[in-house]
Amino acid sequence: MELQISSRVCQNVLITTVLSICFSGILFTYYKPTVNWINQQTVSRPDSCNDICINALKMSNQTEMVNITSITNLLTQAEPVTPTDPDTILLIWMWPFGAKFDLGICRSRYNIHGCRLTDNRDQFNNAHGILFHHREIKENDMPTLPRPPFQKWIWMNMESPSNSGPRSALNNLFNLTATYRLDSDILVPYGRISAKTGGKTTYTIPHKNKLVCWIVSNWNSNHKRSQYYESLKQHISVEAYGRGFNKPVSNEDYSGFVSSCKFYLSFENSIHKDYITEKVYHPLELGSVPVVLGPPRKNYEELIPGNAFIHVDDFSTAKDLAEHLKLLDQNEDLYRQYFTWREHFVASSTYFGPEHACWACDHIRRYKNYRAVNDLNGWYWG
Ligand SMILES: *[C@@H]1O[C@H](CO)[C@@H](O)[C@H](O)[C@H]1NC(C)=O
Ligand SMILES: *[C@@H]1O[C@H](CO)[C@@H](O)[C@H](O)[C@H]1NC(C)=O
Ligand SMILES: *[C@@H]1O[C@H](CO)[C@@H](O)[C@H](O)[C@H]1NC(C)=O
């Protein structure tokens, strides 16, 4: 749901303002009614808040904790492409969420050459790849012509299995997957922690005037996150905003709001492996410390430095977490430990649609091998 609106909002955005608009796009969902569719140092559960504080200190040596190469593995192992190779054509069968984007974006934004994106279905017989977005797949709107033998069909989905339904017609159809899951053929996470290009720099923590914040649009008392919030607020005051609380935050206010919070509750709406969304990457971008609820800490640490966030599982109770947050509120040095990773790394979030299309086109250009995803339903929803 968040994804849907952010894509719409992002569609007309200039490259340089993509991120900020995307932030607001996400915010948009919190008060605008939407169609409801579907480290090195392991932190074990500490007995007291002090243990986690000590662990946080030990984790300051984090420069090797993020392995970007593993994310771009597929591309780095690829076959060499010569400039004389003809352009690779990727046909966007339907615009993800109906949101168009600039067809020249692979070159202008990602510096990917030799990829030609098109939405002209007449190009079917020439297209090396076809991109299908799960939400818009309709059985009566699939290509009917025989597929050229070289052509690869790509399945794109960023929603968790809980938020998107399986379809019987999806098996034995696609060649490549493009999702947030780390075992996708084309990996498109919700964000990235990248090494700073200019080397080490200091980071100035934005001004804070709130302790714990949460923005939620979709309140469901059965969600694990709602139950955790109910416990947490018994022990610490939470600034709860968003449609779920009838306290919308405007697009303009979103970035400033998140920046001004010492901690932000990055609670996922459903819990699945690798489902680590913009709810984490936005506070990381905006200078807040995410308190995450989702898959296990180990899973987060595959993508995000272990000392950049606090995991609810680090504490045996919500009360212990609350005490830890209060301690960090009182102790500036301890709080700063959650920002040391920023000397070497910078967080960014994904521009949905274009990232899938460009990485997919680049992938097809470099990998000519046979590939088929036979049991897509079993892989994603099994
Ligand atoms: C910690 O950083 C130092 C250099 O600052 C490096 O030599 C050492 O290998 C790092 N330790 C680990 C476990 O990565
Ligand atoms: C990063 O990932 C690559 C590929 O999986 C691996 O070869 C390399 O050793 C990893 N580097 C670190 C520092 O973990
Ligand atoms: C793509 O997958 C389909 C369905 O499994 C298969 O028939 C086709 O040969 C595959 N094509 C390539 C180029 O891998």
Short mmCIF file of C-alpha atoms and ligand atoms in Angstrom, two decimals:
data_model
loop_
_atom_site.label_atom_id
_atom_site.label_comp_id
_atom_site.label_asym_id
_atom_site.label_seq_id
_atom_site.Cartn_x
_atom_site.Cartn_y
_atom_site.Cartn_z
CA MET A 1 0.00 0.00 0.00
CA GLU A 2 2.78 2.39 0.92
CA LEU A 3 4.54 1.35 -2.22
CA GLN A 4 1.62 2.16 -4.40
CA ILE A 5 1.35 5.76 -3.42
CA SER A 6 5.02 6.43 -3.25
CA SER A 7 5.37 5.32 -6.82
CA ARG A 8 2.58 7.58 -7.92
CA VAL A 9 4.04 10.50 -6.15
CA CYS A 10 7.48 9.74 -7.47
CA GLN A 11 6.47 9.39 -11.05
CA ASN A 12 7.08 12.91 -12.24
CA VAL A 13 9.98 13.66 -10.09
CA LEU A 14 13.25 15.16 -11.21
CA ILE A 15 16.20 12.97 -10.43
CA THR A 16 17.70 15.36 -7.98
CA THR A 17 14.57 15.55 -5.89
CA VAL A 18 13.59 11.94 -6.09
CA LEU A 19 14.47 11.07 -2.56
CA SER A 20 12.74 13.91 -0.86
CA ILE A 21 9.61 13.48 -2.90
CA CYS A 22 9.62 9.78 -2.27
CA PHE A 23 9.73 10.47 1.45
CA SER A 24 6.68 12.59 1.15
CA GLY A 25 5.13 10.00 -1.07
CA ILE A 26 5.34 7.50 1.67
CA LEU A 27 3.87 10.03 4.04
CA PHE A 28 1.06 10.69 1.70
CA THR A 29 -0.23 7.24 2.48
CA TYR A 30 -0.54 8.01 6.13
CA TYR A 31 -3.45 10.29 5.71
CA LYS A 32 -4.80 9.80 2.24
CA PRO A 33 -7.22 6.91 1.89
CA THR A 34 -5.76 4.26 -0.35
CA VAL A 35 -7.04 1.22 -2.07
CA ASN A 36 -6.50 -1.65 0.30
CA TRP A 37 -4.78 -4.52 -1.51
CA ILE A 38 -3.16 -6.66 -0.79
CA ASN A 39 28.64 -7.55 12.48
CA GLN A 40 30.63 -8.76 13.72
CA GLN A 41 29.26 -8.57 17.22
CA THR A 42 26.22 -10.73 17.66
CA VAL A 43 23.72 -9.26 20.02
CA SER A 44 21.92 -11.95 21.91
CA ARG A 45 19.01 -11.18 24.15
CA PRO A 46 20.57 -9.30 27.01
CA ASP A 47 19.34 -9.71 30.54
CA SER A 48 19.60 -6.06 31.27
CA CYS A 49 19.81 -2.86 29.40
CA ASN A 50 23.45 -2.47 30.27
CA ASP A 51 24.46 -5.47 28.19
CA ILE A 52 23.05 -3.99 25.06
CA CYS A 53 24.69 -0.69 25.78
CA ILE A 54 28.03 -2.42 26.05
CA ASN A 55 27.41 -4.33 22.88
CA ALA A 56 26.57 -1.13 21.09
CA LEU A 57 29.90 0.29 22.14
CA LYS A 58 31.78 -2.77 20.99
CA MET A 59 30.16 -2.54 17.60
CA SER A 60 31.73 0.74 16.65
CA ASN A 61 34.23 -1.03 14.37
CA GLN A 62 31.67 -1.53 11.67
CA THR A 63 33.42 -0.69 8.43
CA GLU A 64 33.27 -4.29 7.23
CA MET A 65 29.76 -4.99 8.35
CA VAL A 66 28.09 -4.00 5.13
CA ASN A 67 28.96 -6.06 2.12
CA ILE A 68 27.73 -4.20 -0.90
CA THR A 69 29.51 -6.60 -3.23
CA SER A 70 27.23 -9.41 -2.24
CA ILE A 71 24.26 -7.30 -3.29
CA THR A 72 25.71 -6.51 -6.68
CA ASN A 73 27.25 -9.94 -7.03
CA LEU A 74 25.22 -10.80 -10.06
CA LEU A 75 26.43 -7.78 -11.90
CA THR A 76 30.08 -8.06 -10.95
CA GLN A 77 30.29 -11.68 -12.09
CA ALA A 78 28.67 -10.89 -15.35
CA GLU A 79 30.05 -11.48 -18.80
CA PRO A 80 31.81 -8.54 -20.38
CA VAL A 81 29.63 -6.49 -22.69
CA THR A 82 31.25 -4.68 -25.56
CA PRO A 83 30.04 -1.26 -26.61
CA THR A 84 29.24 -2.61 -30.04
CA ASP A 85 26.67 -5.07 -28.69
CA PRO A 86 23.20 -4.00 -29.79
CA ASP A 87 21.02 -2.32 -27.16
CA THR A 88 19.11 -4.57 -24.85
CA ILE A 89 15.39 -3.87 -25.08
CA LEU A 90 13.20 -4.18 -22.01
CA LEU A 91 9.48 -3.94 -22.53
CA ILE A 92 7.56 -2.64 -19.52
CA TRP A 93 4.33 -4.57 -20.02
CA MET A 94 2.41 -2.55 -17.46
CA TRP A 95 3.53 0.47 -15.47
CA PRO A 96 4.02 -0.59 -11.86
CA PHE A 97 1.09 0.93 -9.93
CA GLY A 98 0.21 2.78 -13.13
CA ALA A 99 3.08 5.18 -12.49
CA LYS A 100 5.11 6.11 -15.55
CA PHE A 101 8.73 7.12 -15.30
CA ASP A 102 11.34 8.51 -17.66
CA LEU A 103 12.38 5.80 -20.13
CA GLY A 104 15.88 7.28 -20.30
CA ILE A 105 16.44 6.88 -16.59
CA CYS A 106 18.89 3.95 -16.74
CA ARG A 107 21.52 6.11 -18.34
CA SER A 108 20.73 9.38 -16.62
CA ARG A 109 20.35 8.11 -13.09
CA TYR A 110 22.17 4.78 -12.89
CA ASN A 111 24.81 5.25 -15.58
CA ILE A 112 23.69 2.02 -17.24
CA HIS A 113 24.36 2.08 -20.95
CA GLY A 114 23.05 -0.14 -23.72
CA CYS A 115 19.59 -0.55 -22.21
CA ARG A 116 16.52 0.64 -24.01
CA LEU A 117 13.30 0.74 -22.02
CA THR A 118 10.01 0.86 -23.86
CA ASP A 119 6.32 0.58 -23.05
CA ASN A 120 5.35 -0.03 -26.67
CA ARG A 121 3.83 -3.50 -26.88
CA ASP A 122 4.51 -3.58 -30.62
CA GLN A 123 8.12 -4.18 -29.61
CA PHE A 124 7.20 -7.62 -28.22
CA ASN A 125 9.12 -9.60 -30.82
CA ASN A 126 12.26 -7.50 -30.38
CA ALA A 127 12.25 -7.28 -26.60
CA HIS A 128 14.99 -9.20 -24.79
CA GLY A 129 13.02 -8.95 -21.60
CA ILE A 130 9.51 -8.15 -20.44
CA LEU A 131 8.81 -6.69 -17.03
CA PHE A 132 5.58 -7.68 -15.28
CA HIS A 133 4.51 -6.09 -12.02
CA HIS A 134 2.65 -8.52 -9.79
CA ARG A 135 -0.17 -6.25 -8.76
CA GLU A 136 -1.21 -5.45 -12.34
CA ILE A 137 -0.90 -8.96 -13.75
CA LYS A 138 -4.19 -10.01 -15.31
CA GLU A 139 -4.61 -13.30 -17.07
CA ASN A 140 -6.46 -11.68 -19.96
CA ASP A 141 -3.77 -9.05 -20.43
CA MET A 142 -0.71 -11.25 -20.94
CA PRO A 143 1.18 -11.49 -24.23
CA THR A 144 -0.49 -13.90 -26.61
CA LEU A 145 2.15 -14.11 -29.34
CA PRO A 146 4.67 -16.97 -29.07
CA ARG A 147 7.69 -15.81 -27.07
CA PRO A 148 10.96 -15.42 -28.95
CA PRO A 149 13.43 -18.02 -27.64
CA PHE A 150 15.86 -15.42 -26.27
CA GLN A 151 13.20 -13.44 -24.40
CA LYS A 152 13.08 -13.40 -20.60
CA TRP A 153 10.03 -12.59 -18.55
CA ILE A 154 10.66 -10.85 -15.27
CA TRP A 155 8.37 -10.97 -12.26
CA MET A 156 8.53 -7.87 -10.05
CA ASN A 157 6.98 -7.57 -6.60
CA MET A 158 7.91 -5.53 -3.54
CA GLU A 159 5.00 -6.48 -1.32
CA SER A 160 5.40 -9.14 1.33
CA PRO A 161 3.62 -12.47 0.87
CA SER A 162 1.08 -11.31 3.49
CA ASN A 163 0.29 -8.22 1.45
CA SER A 164 0.04 -9.78 -1.99
CA GLY A 165 -1.73 -12.94 -3.01
CA PRO A 166 -0.46 -15.97 -4.95
CA ARG A 167 -2.00 -16.72 -8.33
CA SER A 168 -2.18 -20.10 -9.94
CA ALA A 169 -1.22 -18.65 -13.31
CA LEU A 170 2.20 -17.51 -12.13
CA ASN A 171 4.02 -20.82 -12.33
CA ASN A 172 6.05 -21.89 -15.38
CA LEU A 173 5.89 -18.43 -16.88
CA PHE A 174 8.80 -16.33 -15.68
CA ASN A 175 12.55 -16.49 -16.08
CA LEU A 176 13.72 -13.99 -13.49
CA THR A 177 12.52 -12.57 -10.18
CA ALA A 178 13.01 -8.95 -9.15
CA THR A 179 12.00 -8.42 -5.51
CA TYR A 180 13.31 -7.30 -2.12
CA ARG A 181 14.23 -10.89 -1.28
CA LEU A 182 17.93 -11.52 -1.10
CA ASP A 183 17.58 -14.69 -3.15
CA SER A 184 15.96 -12.89 -6.07
CA ASP A 185 17.69 -13.01 -9.43
CA ILE A 186 17.58 -9.23 -9.52
CA LEU A 187 17.81 -7.90 -6.01
CA VAL A 188 16.00 -4.65 -5.34
CA PRO A 189 16.05 -3.97 -1.61
CA TYR A 190 13.99 -1.09 -0.19
CA GLY A 191 17.18 0.84 0.41
CA ARG A 192 20.93 0.60 0.62
CA ILE A 193 23.75 1.47 2.92
CA SER A 194 26.57 2.50 0.60
CA ALA A 195 30.17 3.38 1.28
CA LYS A 196 30.81 7.10 1.12
CA THR A 197 32.70 7.95 -2.01
CA GLY A 198 34.83 10.69 -0.51
CA GLY A 199 36.05 8.60 2.43
CA LYS A 200 35.40 9.21 6.11
CA THR A 201 33.40 12.31 7.07
CA THR A 202 31.82 13.46 10.30
CA TYR A 203 28.06 13.37 10.69
CA THR A 204 26.03 16.01 12.48
CA ILE A 205 23.03 14.56 14.26
CA PRO A 206 19.91 16.59 13.42
CA HIS A 207 18.33 18.65 16.21
CA LYS A 208 16.01 16.55 18.38
CA ASN A 209 12.94 17.62 20.28
CA LYS A 210 11.07 14.30 20.44
CA LEU A 211 12.05 11.00 21.98
CA VAL A 212 10.14 8.11 20.34
CA CYS A 213 7.99 8.59 17.23
CA TRP A 214 5.80 6.39 15.14
CA ILE A 215 3.76 7.13 12.03
CA VAL A 216 1.26 4.47 11.09
CA SER A 217 -1.45 4.47 8.46
CA ASN A 218 -2.75 0.97 8.72
CA TRP A 219 -3.75 0.24 12.30
CA ASN A 220 -4.69 -3.36 12.88
CA SER A 221 -4.86 -4.54 16.46
CA ASN A 222 -3.91 -8.06 15.33
CA HIS A 223 -0.57 -6.91 13.97
CA LYS A 224 2.34 -7.83 16.17
CA ARG A 225 3.49 -4.23 15.90
CA SER A 226 0.24 -2.91 17.39
CA GLN A 227 0.54 -5.25 20.34
CA TYR A 228 4.14 -4.26 20.92
CA TYR A 229 3.26 -0.59 20.75
CA GLU A 230 0.52 -1.07 23.34
CA SER A 231 3.06 -2.58 25.73
CA LEU A 232 5.78 -0.07 24.97
CA LYS A 233 3.65 2.99 25.59
CA GLN A 234 3.00 1.79 29.14
CA HIS A 235 6.65 2.51 29.85
CA ILE A 236 7.67 5.37 27.60
CA SER A 237 5.84 8.17 25.86
CA VAL A 238 5.46 7.59 22.09
CA GLU A 239 4.55 10.39 19.67
CA ALA A 240 2.11 8.38 17.56
CA TYR A 241 0.99 10.01 14.31
CA GLY A 242 -0.49 9.07 10.97
CA ARG A 243 -3.85 8.03 9.67
CA GLY A 244 -3.98 5.19 12.19
CA PHE A 245 -4.09 7.82 14.96
CA ASN A 246 -6.05 10.49 13.13
CA LYS A 247 -2.99 12.68 13.35
CA PRO A 248 -1.69 12.97 9.80
CA VAL A 249 1.73 14.39 9.08
CA SER A 250 1.83 16.45 5.91
CA ASN A 251 4.23 15.76 3.05
CA GLU A 252 6.12 18.93 3.84
CA ASP A 253 6.48 18.03 7.49
CA TYR A 254 7.50 14.41 7.11
CA SER A 255 11.28 14.75 6.81
CA GLY A 256 11.52 17.33 9.56
CA PHE A 257 9.29 15.27 11.80
CA VAL A 258 11.33 12.08 11.48
CA SER A 259 14.64 13.95 11.82
CA SER A 260 13.50 15.54 15.05
CA CYS A 261 12.88 12.17 16.74
CA LYS A 262 15.66 10.47 18.64
CA PHE A 263 14.07 7.10 17.88
CA TYR A 264 11.62 6.00 15.24
CA LEU A 265 9.53 2.83 15.49
CA SER A 266 10.29 0.97 12.27
CA PHE A 267 7.66 -1.69 12.81
CA GLU A 268 6.89 -3.81 9.74
CA ASN A 269 3.24 -4.62 9.03
CA SER A 270 4.07 -8.29 8.43
CA ILE A 271 7.09 -10.35 9.33
CA HIS A 272 8.95 -12.12 6.55
CA LYS A 273 12.56 -12.91 5.77
CA ASP A 274 14.29 -9.94 4.09
CA TYR A 275 11.12 -7.81 4.37
CA ILE A 276 12.96 -4.74 5.63
CA THR A 277 11.27 -1.71 4.18
CA GLU A 278 11.37 2.05 3.86
CA LYS A 279 10.16 2.13 7.45
CA VAL A 280 13.82 1.51 8.35
CA TYR A 281 15.58 3.23 5.47
CA HIS A 282 13.76 6.55 5.87
CA PRO A 283 14.81 7.16 9.48
CA LEU A 284 18.32 6.04 8.52
CA GLU A 285 18.33 8.62 5.74
CA LEU A 286 16.83 11.31 7.93
CA GLY A 287 19.09 10.95 10.95
CA SER A 288 16.87 9.09 13.41
CA VAL A 289 17.65 5.76 15.10
CA PRO A 290 15.23 3.04 13.97
CA VAL A 291 13.79 0.66 16.54
CA VAL A 292 12.97 -2.31 14.35
CA LEU A 293 10.33 -5.01 14.60
CA GLY A 294 10.45 -7.52 11.77
CA PRO A 295 12.65 -10.50 10.90
CA PRO A 296 15.50 -11.43 13.28
CA ARG A 297 18.42 -9.08 13.90
CA LYS A 298 20.73 -11.34 11.88
CA ASN A 299 18.60 -10.71 8.82
CA TYR A 300 18.78 -6.93 9.27
CA GLU A 301 22.52 -7.16 9.67
CA GLU A 302 22.83 -8.61 6.19
CA LEU A 303 21.82 -5.19 4.89
CA ILE A 304 22.28 -2.62 7.64
CA PRO A 305 25.15 -2.07 10.12
CA GLY A 306 24.29 -3.72 13.43
CA ASN A 307 24.92 -0.51 15.37
CA ALA A 308 22.63 1.62 13.22
CA PHE A 309 19.42 0.31 14.76
CA ILE A 310 17.88 -1.19 17.88
CA HIS A 311 15.92 -4.44 17.53
CA VAL A 312 12.98 -5.13 19.81
CA ASP A 313 14.31 -8.69 20.17
CA ASP A 314 17.42 -7.27 21.84
CA PHE A 315 15.21 -6.96 24.93
CA SER A 316 13.17 -9.54 26.71
CA THR A 317 10.35 -7.10 27.43
CA ALA A 318 9.02 -3.81 26.08
CA LYS A 319 9.78 -2.34 29.51
CA ASP A 320 13.49 -3.20 29.11
CA LEU A 321 13.49 -1.56 25.69
CA ALA A 322 11.84 1.54 27.15
CA GLU A 323 14.49 1.72 29.85
CA HIS A 324 17.24 1.45 27.29
CA LEU A 325 15.74 4.28 25.23
CA LYS A 326 15.47 6.43 28.34
CA LEU A 327 19.07 5.71 29.20
CA LEU A 328 20.18 6.73 25.71
CA ASP A 329 18.09 9.86 26.05
CA GLN A 330 20.09 10.79 29.14
CA ASN A 331 23.49 9.79 27.81
CA GLU A 332 24.61 11.62 24.68
CA ASP A 333 27.77 9.53 24.28
CA LEU A 334 25.84 6.28 24.24
CA TYR A 335 23.29 7.72 21.83
CA ARG A 336 26.06 8.84 19.48
CA GLN A 337 27.26 5.26 19.13
CA TYR A 338 24.28 4.66 16.88
CA PHE A 339 25.65 7.21 14.42
CA THR A 340 29.28 6.10 14.09
CA TRP A 341 28.50 4.04 10.97
CA ARG A 342 27.63 7.29 9.22
CA GLU A 343 31.27 8.31 9.09
CA HIS A 344 31.77 5.69 6.39
CA PHE A 345 28.33 4.94 5.01
CA VAL A 346 25.27 6.68 3.76
CA ALA A 347 21.69 5.41 3.58
CA SER A 348 19.41 5.76 0.58
CA SER A 349 16.03 4.36 -0.36
CA THR A 350 14.85 2.76 -3.55
CA TYR A 351 13.12 4.50 -6.40
CA PHE A 352 10.56 1.82 -7.19
CA GLY A 353 9.96 0.90 -10.78
CA PRO A 354 13.02 2.48 -12.37
CA GLU A 355 15.40 0.47 -10.21
CA HIS A 356 13.68 -2.76 -11.15
CA ALA A 357 13.59 -1.90 -14.83
CA CYS A 358 17.19 -0.73 -15.07
CA TRP A 359 18.74 -3.54 -13.03
CA ALA A 360 16.61 -6.04 -14.92
CA CYS A 361 17.69 -4.71 -18.29
CA ASP A 362 21.32 -4.68 -17.20
CA HIS A 363 20.99 -8.22 -15.90
CA ILE A 364 19.55 -9.50 -19.17
CA ARG A 365 22.29 -7.72 -21.07
CA ARG A 366 24.98 -9.48 -19.09
CA TYR A 367 23.46 -12.89 -18.46
CA LYS A 368 22.41 -14.77 -21.53
CA ASN A 369 22.04 -18.12 -19.82
CA TYR A 370 18.84 -20.11 -19.65
CA ARG A 371 16.76 -19.56 -16.55
CA ALA A 372 13.22 -20.49 -15.58
CA VAL A 373 11.29 -19.96 -12.34
CA ASN A 374 8.95 -22.91 -12.34
CA ASP A 375 7.37 -22.84 -8.91
CA LEU A 376 7.05 -19.11 -8.28
CA ASN A 377 4.10 -19.60 -5.94
CA GLY A 378 6.03 -22.09 -3.86
CA TRP A 379 9.10 -19.86 -3.72
CA TYR A 380 7.27 -16.71 -2.66
CA TRP A 381 4.26 -17.93 -0.75
CA GLY A 382 5.32 -21.47 0.14
C1 LIG B 1 38.48 -3.14 13.13
O1 LIG B 1 39.14 -2.06 12.50
C2 LIG B 1 40.53 -2.18 12.36
C3 LIG B 1 41.08 -0.94 11.72
O2 LIG B 1 40.41 0.18 12.19
C4 LIG B 1 40.87 -3.42 11.54
O3 LIG B 1 42.26 -3.59 11.49
C5 LIG B 1 40.22 -4.64 12.15
O4 LIG B 1 40.43 -5.75 11.29
C6 LIG B 1 38.73 -4.44 12.35
N1 LIG B 1 38.17 -5.58 13.04
C7 LIG B 1 37.27 -6.36 12.50
C8 LIG B 1 36.81 -7.48 13.33
O5 LIG B 1 36.81 -6.16 11.39
C1 LIG B 2 31.43 -9.92 0.48
O1 LIG B 2 30.73 -10.82 -0.34
C2 LIG B 2 31.53 -11.51 -1.27
C3 LIG B 2 30.64 -12.33 -2.15
O2 LIG B 2 29.65 -13.03 -1.43
C4 LIG B 2 32.56 -12.34 -0.50
O3 LIG B 2 33.40 -13.00 -1.42
C5 LIG B 2 33.40 -11.42 0.37
O4 LIG B 2 34.29 -12.19 1.15
C6 LIG B 2 32.51 -10.62 1.29
N1 LIG B 2 33.30 -9.63 2.00
C7 LIG B 2 33.22 -9.45 3.32
C8 LIG B 2 34.09 -8.40 3.87
O5 LIG B 2 32.46 -10.10 4.02
C1 LIG B 3 11.85 -18.66 -19.91
O1 LIG B 3 10.93 -19.42 -19.16
C2 LIG B 3 10.00 -20.11 -19.97
C3 LIG B 3 8.97 -20.76 -19.05
O2 LIG B 3 9.58 -21.60 -18.14
C4 LIG B 3 10.73 -21.09 -20.84
O3 LIG B 3 9.81 -21.77 -21.68
C5 LIG B 3 11.74 -20.35 -21.69
O4 LIG B 3 12.49 -21.24 -22.48
C6 LIG B 3 12.68 -19.53 -20.82
N1 LIG B 3 13.53 -18.71 -21.68
C7 LIG B 3 14.81 -18.39 -21.40
C8 LIG B 3 15.49 -17.53 -22.39
O5 LIG B 3 15.40 -18.72 -20.39
#
